[in-house]
mmCIF file with all atom_site columns, C-alpha atoms in Angstrom:
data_model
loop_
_atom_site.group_PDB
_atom_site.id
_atom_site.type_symbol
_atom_site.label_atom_id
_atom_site.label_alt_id
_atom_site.label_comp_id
_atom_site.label_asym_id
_atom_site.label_entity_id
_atom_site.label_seq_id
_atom_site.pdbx_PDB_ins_code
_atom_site.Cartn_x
_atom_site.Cartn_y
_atom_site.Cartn_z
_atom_site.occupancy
_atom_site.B_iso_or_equiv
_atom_site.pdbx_formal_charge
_atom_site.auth_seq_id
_atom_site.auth_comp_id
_atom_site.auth_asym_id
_atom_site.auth_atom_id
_atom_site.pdbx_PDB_model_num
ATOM 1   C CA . UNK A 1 1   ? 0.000   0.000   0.000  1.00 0.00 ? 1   UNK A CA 1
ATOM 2   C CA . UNK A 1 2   ? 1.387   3.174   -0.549 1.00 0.00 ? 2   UNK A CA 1
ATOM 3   C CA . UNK A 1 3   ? 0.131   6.698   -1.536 1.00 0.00 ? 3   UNK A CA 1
ATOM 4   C CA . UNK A 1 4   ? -1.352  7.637   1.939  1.00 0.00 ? 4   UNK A CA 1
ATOM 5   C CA . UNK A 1 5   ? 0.648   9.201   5.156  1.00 0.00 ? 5   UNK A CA 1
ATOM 6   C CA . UNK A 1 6   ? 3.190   6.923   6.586  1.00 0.00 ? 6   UNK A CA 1
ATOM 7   C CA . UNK A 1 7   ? 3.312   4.841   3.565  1.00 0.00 ? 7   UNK A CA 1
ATOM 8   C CA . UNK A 1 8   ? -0.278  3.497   4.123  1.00 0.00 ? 8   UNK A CA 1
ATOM 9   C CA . UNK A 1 9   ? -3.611  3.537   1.837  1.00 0.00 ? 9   UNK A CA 1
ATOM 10  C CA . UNK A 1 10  ? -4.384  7.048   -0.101 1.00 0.00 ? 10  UNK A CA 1
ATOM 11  C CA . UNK A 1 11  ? -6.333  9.155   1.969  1.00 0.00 ? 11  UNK A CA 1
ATOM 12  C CA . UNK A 1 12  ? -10.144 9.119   1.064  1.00 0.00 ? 12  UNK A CA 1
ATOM 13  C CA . UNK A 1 13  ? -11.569 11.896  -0.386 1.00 0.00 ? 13  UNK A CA 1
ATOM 14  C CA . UNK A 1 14  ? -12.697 14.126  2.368  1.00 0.00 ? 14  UNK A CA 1
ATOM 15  C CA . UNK A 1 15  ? -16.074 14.054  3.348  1.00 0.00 ? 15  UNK A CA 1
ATOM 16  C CA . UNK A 1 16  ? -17.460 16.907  5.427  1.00 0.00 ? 16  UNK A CA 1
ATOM 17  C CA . UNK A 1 17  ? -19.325 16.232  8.524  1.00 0.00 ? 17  UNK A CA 1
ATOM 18  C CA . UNK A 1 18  ? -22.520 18.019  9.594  1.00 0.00 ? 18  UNK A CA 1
ATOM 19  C CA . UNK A 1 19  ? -21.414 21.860  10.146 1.00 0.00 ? 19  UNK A CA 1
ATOM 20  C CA . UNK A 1 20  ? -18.293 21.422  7.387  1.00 0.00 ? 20  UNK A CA 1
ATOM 21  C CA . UNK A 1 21  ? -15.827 19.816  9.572  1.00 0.00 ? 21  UNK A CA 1
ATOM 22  C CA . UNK A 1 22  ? -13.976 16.408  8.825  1.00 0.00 ? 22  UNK A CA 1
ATOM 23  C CA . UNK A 1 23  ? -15.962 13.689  10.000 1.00 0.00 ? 23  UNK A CA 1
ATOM 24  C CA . UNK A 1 24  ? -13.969 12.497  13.007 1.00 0.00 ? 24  UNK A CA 1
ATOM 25  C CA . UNK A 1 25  ? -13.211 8.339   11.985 1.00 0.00 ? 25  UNK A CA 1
ATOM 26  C CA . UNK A 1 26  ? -13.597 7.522   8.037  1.00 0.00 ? 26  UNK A CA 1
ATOM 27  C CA . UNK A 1 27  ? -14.441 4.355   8.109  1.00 0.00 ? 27  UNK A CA 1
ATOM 28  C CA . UNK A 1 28  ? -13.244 3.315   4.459  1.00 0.00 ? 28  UNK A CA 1
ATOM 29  C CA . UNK A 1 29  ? -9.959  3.725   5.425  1.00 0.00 ? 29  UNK A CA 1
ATOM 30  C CA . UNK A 1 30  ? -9.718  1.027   8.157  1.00 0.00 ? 30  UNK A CA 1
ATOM 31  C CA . UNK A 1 31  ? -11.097 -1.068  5.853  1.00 0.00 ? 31  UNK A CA 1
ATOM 32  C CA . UNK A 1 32  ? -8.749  -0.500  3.163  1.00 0.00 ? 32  UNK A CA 1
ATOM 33  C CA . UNK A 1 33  ? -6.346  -1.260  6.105  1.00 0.00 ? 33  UNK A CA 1
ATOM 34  C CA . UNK A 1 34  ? -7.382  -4.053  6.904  1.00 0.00 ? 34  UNK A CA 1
ATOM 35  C CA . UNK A 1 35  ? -8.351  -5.480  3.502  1.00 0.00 ? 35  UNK A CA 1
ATOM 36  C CA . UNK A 1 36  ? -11.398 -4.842  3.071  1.00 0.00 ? 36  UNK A CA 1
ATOM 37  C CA . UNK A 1 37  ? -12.576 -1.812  0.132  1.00 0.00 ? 37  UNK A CA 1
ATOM 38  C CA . UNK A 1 38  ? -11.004 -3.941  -2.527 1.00 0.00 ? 38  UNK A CA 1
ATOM 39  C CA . UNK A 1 39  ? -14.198 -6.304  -2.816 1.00 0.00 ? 39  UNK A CA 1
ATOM 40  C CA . UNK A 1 40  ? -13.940 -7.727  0.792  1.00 0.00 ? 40  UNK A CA 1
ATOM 41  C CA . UNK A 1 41  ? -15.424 -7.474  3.896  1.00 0.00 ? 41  UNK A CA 1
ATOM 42  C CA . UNK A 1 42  ? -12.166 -6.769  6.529  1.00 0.00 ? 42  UNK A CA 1
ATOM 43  C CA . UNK A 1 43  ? -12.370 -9.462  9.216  1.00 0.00 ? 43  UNK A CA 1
ATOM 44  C CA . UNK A 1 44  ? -14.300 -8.025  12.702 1.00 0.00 ? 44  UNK A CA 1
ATOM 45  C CA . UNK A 1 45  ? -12.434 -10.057 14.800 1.00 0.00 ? 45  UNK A CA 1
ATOM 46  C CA . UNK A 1 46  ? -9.307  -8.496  13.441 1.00 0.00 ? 46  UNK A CA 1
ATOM 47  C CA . UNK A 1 47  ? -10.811 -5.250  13.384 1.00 0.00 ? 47  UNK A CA 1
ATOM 48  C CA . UNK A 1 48  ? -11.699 -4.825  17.068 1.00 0.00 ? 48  UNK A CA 1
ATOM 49  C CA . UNK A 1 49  ? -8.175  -5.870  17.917 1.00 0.00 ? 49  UNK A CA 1
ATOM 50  C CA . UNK A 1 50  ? -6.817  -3.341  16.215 1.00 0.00 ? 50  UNK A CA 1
ATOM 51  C CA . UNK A 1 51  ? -9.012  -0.451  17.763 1.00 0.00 ? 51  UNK A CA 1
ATOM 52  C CA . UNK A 1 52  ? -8.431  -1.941  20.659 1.00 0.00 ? 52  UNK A CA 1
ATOM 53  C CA . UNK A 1 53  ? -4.638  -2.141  21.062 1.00 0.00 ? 53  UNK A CA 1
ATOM 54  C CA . UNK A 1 54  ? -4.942  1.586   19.508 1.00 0.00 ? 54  UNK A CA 1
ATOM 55  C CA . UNK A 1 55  ? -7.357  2.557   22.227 1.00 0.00 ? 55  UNK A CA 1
ATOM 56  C CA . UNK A 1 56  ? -4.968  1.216   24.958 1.00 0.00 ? 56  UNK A CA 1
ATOM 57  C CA . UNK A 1 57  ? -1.631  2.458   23.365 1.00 0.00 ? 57  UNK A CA 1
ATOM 58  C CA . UNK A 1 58  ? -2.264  5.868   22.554 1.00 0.00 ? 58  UNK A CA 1
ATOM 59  C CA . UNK A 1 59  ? -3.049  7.078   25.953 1.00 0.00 ? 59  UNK A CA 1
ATOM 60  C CA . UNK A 1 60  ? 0.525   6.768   27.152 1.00 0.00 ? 60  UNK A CA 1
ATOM 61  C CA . UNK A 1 61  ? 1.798   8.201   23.652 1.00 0.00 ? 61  UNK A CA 1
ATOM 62  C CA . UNK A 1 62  ? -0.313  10.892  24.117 1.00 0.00 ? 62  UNK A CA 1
ATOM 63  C CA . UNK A 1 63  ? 0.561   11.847  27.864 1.00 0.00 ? 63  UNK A CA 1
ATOM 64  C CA . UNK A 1 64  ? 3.914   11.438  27.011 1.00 0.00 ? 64  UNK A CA 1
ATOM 65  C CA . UNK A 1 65  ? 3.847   13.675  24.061 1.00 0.00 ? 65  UNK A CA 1
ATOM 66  C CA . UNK A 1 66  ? 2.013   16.317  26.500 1.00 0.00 ? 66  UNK A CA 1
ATOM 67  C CA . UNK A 1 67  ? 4.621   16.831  28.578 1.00 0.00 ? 67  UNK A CA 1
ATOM 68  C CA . UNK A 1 68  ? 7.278   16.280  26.130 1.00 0.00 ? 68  UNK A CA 1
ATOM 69  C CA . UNK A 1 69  ? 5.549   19.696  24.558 1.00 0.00 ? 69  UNK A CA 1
ATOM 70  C CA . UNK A 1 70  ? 5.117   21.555  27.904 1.00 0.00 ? 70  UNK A CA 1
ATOM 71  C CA . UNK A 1 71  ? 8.925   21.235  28.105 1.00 0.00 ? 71  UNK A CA 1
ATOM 72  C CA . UNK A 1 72  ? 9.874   21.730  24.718 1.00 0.00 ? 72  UNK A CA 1
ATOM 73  C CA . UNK A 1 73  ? 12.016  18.917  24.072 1.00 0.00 ? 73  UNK A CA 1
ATOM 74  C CA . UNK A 1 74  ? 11.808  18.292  19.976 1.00 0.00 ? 74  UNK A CA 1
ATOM 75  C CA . UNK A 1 75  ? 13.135  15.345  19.263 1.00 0.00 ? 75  UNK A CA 1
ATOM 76  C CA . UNK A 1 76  ? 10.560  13.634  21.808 1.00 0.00 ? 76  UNK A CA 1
ATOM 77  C CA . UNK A 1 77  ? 7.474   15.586  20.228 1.00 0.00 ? 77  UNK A CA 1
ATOM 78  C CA . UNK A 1 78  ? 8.606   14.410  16.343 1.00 0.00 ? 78  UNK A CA 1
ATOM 79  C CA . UNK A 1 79  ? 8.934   10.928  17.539 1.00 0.00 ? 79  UNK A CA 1
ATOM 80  C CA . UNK A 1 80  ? 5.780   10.246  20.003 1.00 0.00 ? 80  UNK A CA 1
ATOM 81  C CA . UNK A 1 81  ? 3.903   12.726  17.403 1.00 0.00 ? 81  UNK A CA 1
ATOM 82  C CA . UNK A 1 82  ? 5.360   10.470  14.276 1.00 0.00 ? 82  UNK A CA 1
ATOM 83  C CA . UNK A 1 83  ? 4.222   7.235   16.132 1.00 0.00 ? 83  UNK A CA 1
ATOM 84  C CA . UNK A 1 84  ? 0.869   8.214   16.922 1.00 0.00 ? 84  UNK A CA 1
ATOM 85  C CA . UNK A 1 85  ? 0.357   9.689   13.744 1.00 0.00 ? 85  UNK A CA 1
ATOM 86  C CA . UNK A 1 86  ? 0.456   6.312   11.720 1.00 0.00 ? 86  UNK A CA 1
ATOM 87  C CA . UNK A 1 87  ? -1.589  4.750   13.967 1.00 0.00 ? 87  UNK A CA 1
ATOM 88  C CA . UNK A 1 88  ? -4.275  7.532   13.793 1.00 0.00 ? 88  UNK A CA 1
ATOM 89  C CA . UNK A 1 89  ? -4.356  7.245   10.166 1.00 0.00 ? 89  UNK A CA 1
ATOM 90  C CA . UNK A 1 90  ? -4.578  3.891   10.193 1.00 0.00 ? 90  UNK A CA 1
ATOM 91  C CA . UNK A 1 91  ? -7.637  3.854   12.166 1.00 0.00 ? 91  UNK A CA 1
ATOM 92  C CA . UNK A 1 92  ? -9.307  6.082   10.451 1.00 0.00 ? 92  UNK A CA 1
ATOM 93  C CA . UNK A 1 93  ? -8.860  9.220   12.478 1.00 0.00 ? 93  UNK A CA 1
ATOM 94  C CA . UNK A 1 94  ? -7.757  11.763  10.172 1.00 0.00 ? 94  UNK A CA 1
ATOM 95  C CA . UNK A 1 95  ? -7.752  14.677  12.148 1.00 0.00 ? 95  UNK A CA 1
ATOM 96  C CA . UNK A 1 96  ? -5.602  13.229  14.570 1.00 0.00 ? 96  UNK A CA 1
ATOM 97  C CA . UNK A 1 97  ? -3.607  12.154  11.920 1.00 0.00 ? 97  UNK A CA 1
ATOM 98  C CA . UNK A 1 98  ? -3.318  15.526  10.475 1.00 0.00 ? 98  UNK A CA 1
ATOM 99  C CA . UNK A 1 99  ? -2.634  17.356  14.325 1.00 0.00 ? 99  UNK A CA 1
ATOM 100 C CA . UNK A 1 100 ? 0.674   14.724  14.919 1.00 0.00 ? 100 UNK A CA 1
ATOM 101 C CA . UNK A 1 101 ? 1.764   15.748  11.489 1.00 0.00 ? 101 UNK A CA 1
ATOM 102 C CA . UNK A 1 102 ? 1.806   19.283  12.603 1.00 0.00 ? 102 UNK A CA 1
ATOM 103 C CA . UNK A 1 103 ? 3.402   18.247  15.587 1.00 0.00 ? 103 UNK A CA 1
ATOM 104 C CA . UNK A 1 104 ? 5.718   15.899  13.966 1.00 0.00 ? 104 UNK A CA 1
ATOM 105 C CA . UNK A 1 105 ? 7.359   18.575  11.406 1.00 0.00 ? 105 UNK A CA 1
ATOM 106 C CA . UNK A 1 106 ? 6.736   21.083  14.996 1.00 0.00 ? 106 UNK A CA 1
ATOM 107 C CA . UNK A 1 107 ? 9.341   18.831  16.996 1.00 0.00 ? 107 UNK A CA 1
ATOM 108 C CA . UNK A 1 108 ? 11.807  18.367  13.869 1.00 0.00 ? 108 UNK A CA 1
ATOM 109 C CA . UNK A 1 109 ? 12.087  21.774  13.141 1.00 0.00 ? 109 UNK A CA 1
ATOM 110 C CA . UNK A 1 110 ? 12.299  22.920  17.178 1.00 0.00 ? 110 UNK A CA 1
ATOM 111 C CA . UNK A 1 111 ? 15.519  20.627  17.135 1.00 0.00 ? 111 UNK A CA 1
ATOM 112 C CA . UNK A 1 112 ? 17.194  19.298  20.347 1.00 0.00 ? 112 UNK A CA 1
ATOM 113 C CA . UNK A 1 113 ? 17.115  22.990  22.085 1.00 0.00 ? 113 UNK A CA 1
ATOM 114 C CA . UNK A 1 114 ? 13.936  24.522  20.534 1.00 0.00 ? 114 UNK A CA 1
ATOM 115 C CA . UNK A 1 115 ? 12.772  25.001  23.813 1.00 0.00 ? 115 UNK A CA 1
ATOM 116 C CA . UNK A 1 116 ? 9.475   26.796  24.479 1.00 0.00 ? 116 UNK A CA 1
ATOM 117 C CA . UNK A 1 117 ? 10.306  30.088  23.852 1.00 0.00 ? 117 UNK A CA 1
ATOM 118 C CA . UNK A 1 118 ? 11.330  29.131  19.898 1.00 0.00 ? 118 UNK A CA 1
ATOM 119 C CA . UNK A 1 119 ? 9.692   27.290  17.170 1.00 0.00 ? 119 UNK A CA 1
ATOM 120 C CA . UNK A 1 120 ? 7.818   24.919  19.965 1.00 0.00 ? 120 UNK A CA 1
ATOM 121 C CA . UNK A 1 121 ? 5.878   27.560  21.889 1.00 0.00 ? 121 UNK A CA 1
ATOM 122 C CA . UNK A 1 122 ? 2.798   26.103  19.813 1.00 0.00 ? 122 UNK A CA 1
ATOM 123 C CA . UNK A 1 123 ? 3.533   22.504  20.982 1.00 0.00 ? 123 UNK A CA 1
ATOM 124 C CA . UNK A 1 124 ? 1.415   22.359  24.053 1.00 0.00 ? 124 UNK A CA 1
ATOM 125 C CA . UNK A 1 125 ? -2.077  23.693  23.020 1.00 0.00 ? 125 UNK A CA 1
ATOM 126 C CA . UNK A 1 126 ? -1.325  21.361  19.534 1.00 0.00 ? 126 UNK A CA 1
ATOM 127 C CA . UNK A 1 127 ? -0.857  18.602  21.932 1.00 0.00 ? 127 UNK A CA 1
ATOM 128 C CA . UNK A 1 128 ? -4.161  19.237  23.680 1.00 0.00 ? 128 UNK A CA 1
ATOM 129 C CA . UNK A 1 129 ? -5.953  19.744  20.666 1.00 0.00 ? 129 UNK A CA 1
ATOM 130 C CA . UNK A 1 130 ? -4.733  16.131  19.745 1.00 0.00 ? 130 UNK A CA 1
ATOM 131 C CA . UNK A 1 131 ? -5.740  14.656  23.474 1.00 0.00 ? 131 UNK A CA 1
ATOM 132 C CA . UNK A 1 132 ? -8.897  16.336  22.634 1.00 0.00 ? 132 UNK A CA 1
ATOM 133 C CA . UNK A 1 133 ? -9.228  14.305  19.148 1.00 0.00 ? 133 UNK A CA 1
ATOM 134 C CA . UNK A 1 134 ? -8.251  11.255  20.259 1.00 0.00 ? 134 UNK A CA 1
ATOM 135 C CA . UNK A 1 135 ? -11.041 11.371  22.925 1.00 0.00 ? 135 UNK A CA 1
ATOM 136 C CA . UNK A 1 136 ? -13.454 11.951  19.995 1.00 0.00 ? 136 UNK A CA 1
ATOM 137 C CA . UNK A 1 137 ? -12.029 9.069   17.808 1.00 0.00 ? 137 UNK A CA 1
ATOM 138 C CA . UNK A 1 138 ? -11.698 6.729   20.655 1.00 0.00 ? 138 UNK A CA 1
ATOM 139 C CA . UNK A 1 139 ? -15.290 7.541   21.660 1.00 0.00 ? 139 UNK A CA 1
ATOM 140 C CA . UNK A 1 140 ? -16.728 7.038   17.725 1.00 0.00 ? 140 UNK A CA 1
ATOM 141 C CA . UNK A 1 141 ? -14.302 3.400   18.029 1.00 0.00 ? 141 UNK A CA 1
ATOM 142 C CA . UNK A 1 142 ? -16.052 2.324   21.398 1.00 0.00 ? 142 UNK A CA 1
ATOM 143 C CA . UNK A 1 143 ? -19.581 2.925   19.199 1.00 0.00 ? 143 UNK A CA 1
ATOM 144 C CA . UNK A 1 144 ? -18.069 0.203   16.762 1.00 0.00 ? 144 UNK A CA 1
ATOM 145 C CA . UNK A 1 145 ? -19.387 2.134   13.641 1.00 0.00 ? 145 UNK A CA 1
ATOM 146 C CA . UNK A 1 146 ? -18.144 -0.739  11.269 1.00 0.00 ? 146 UNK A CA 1
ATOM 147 C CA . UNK A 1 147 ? -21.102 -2.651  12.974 1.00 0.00 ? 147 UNK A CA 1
ATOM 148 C CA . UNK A 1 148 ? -24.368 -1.918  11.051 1.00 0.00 ? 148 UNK A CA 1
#
């Protein structure tokens, strides 16, 4: 697969959600991840254990990347940012995706001693805004959308 973020499947064409924003999981992706989208149904069992080892991974990532951002250490926020973001994508949750790939290219060009009061100042309220997301993709997940 290739043509998407990280190397994975080519982002969908983006669909807006009610009131013009991204809908928060696009479910056509994970199933292009996991096989499905190319005349197959992806396998549920396989399905739920990816959400679910997403669901109990990120959290860590995510604290970590928090205070990796409060005290503007760079190299931690490209490569907890870089880690979550393939996973996001993966998953389906684009605008997380999108917020570690701001953070990502953030914490690479903050360098070792970007500190706070440089190119990283914006690190911390990015990093919330991606806590923020994740609660809203993990919350869609929980709903099991893929589950008609």
């Amino acid at each position: 697969l290739s043509g998407g973020p990280g190397g994975g499947p080519p982002p969908p064409a983006r669909a807006a959600a009610p009131g013009g924003e991204s809908p928060i999981l696009r479910l056509e992706t994970l199933a292009v991840f996991l096989g499905g989208g190319r005349g197959g149904e992806p396998d549920e069992e396989t399905l739920e254990k990816m959400v679910s080892l997403f669901l109990s991974l990120a959290p860590p990532k995510l604290q970590a990347l928090r205070e990796a951002a409060g005290r503007g250490d760079g190299p931690a926020i490209r490569d907890l940012a870089h880690s979550l973001k393939s996973s996001a994508y993966a998953m389906g949750a684009w605008r997380m995706g999108d917020l570690c790939d701001q953070l990502e290219r953030m914490g690479d060009e903050g360098g070792p001693r970007g500190g706070l009061e440089g190119g990283l100042r914006g690190a911390p309220p990015l990093a919330e805004a991606l806590a923020r997301e994740f609660a809203r993709a993990a919350e869609e997940l929980a709903r099991k959308p893929w589950k008609k």
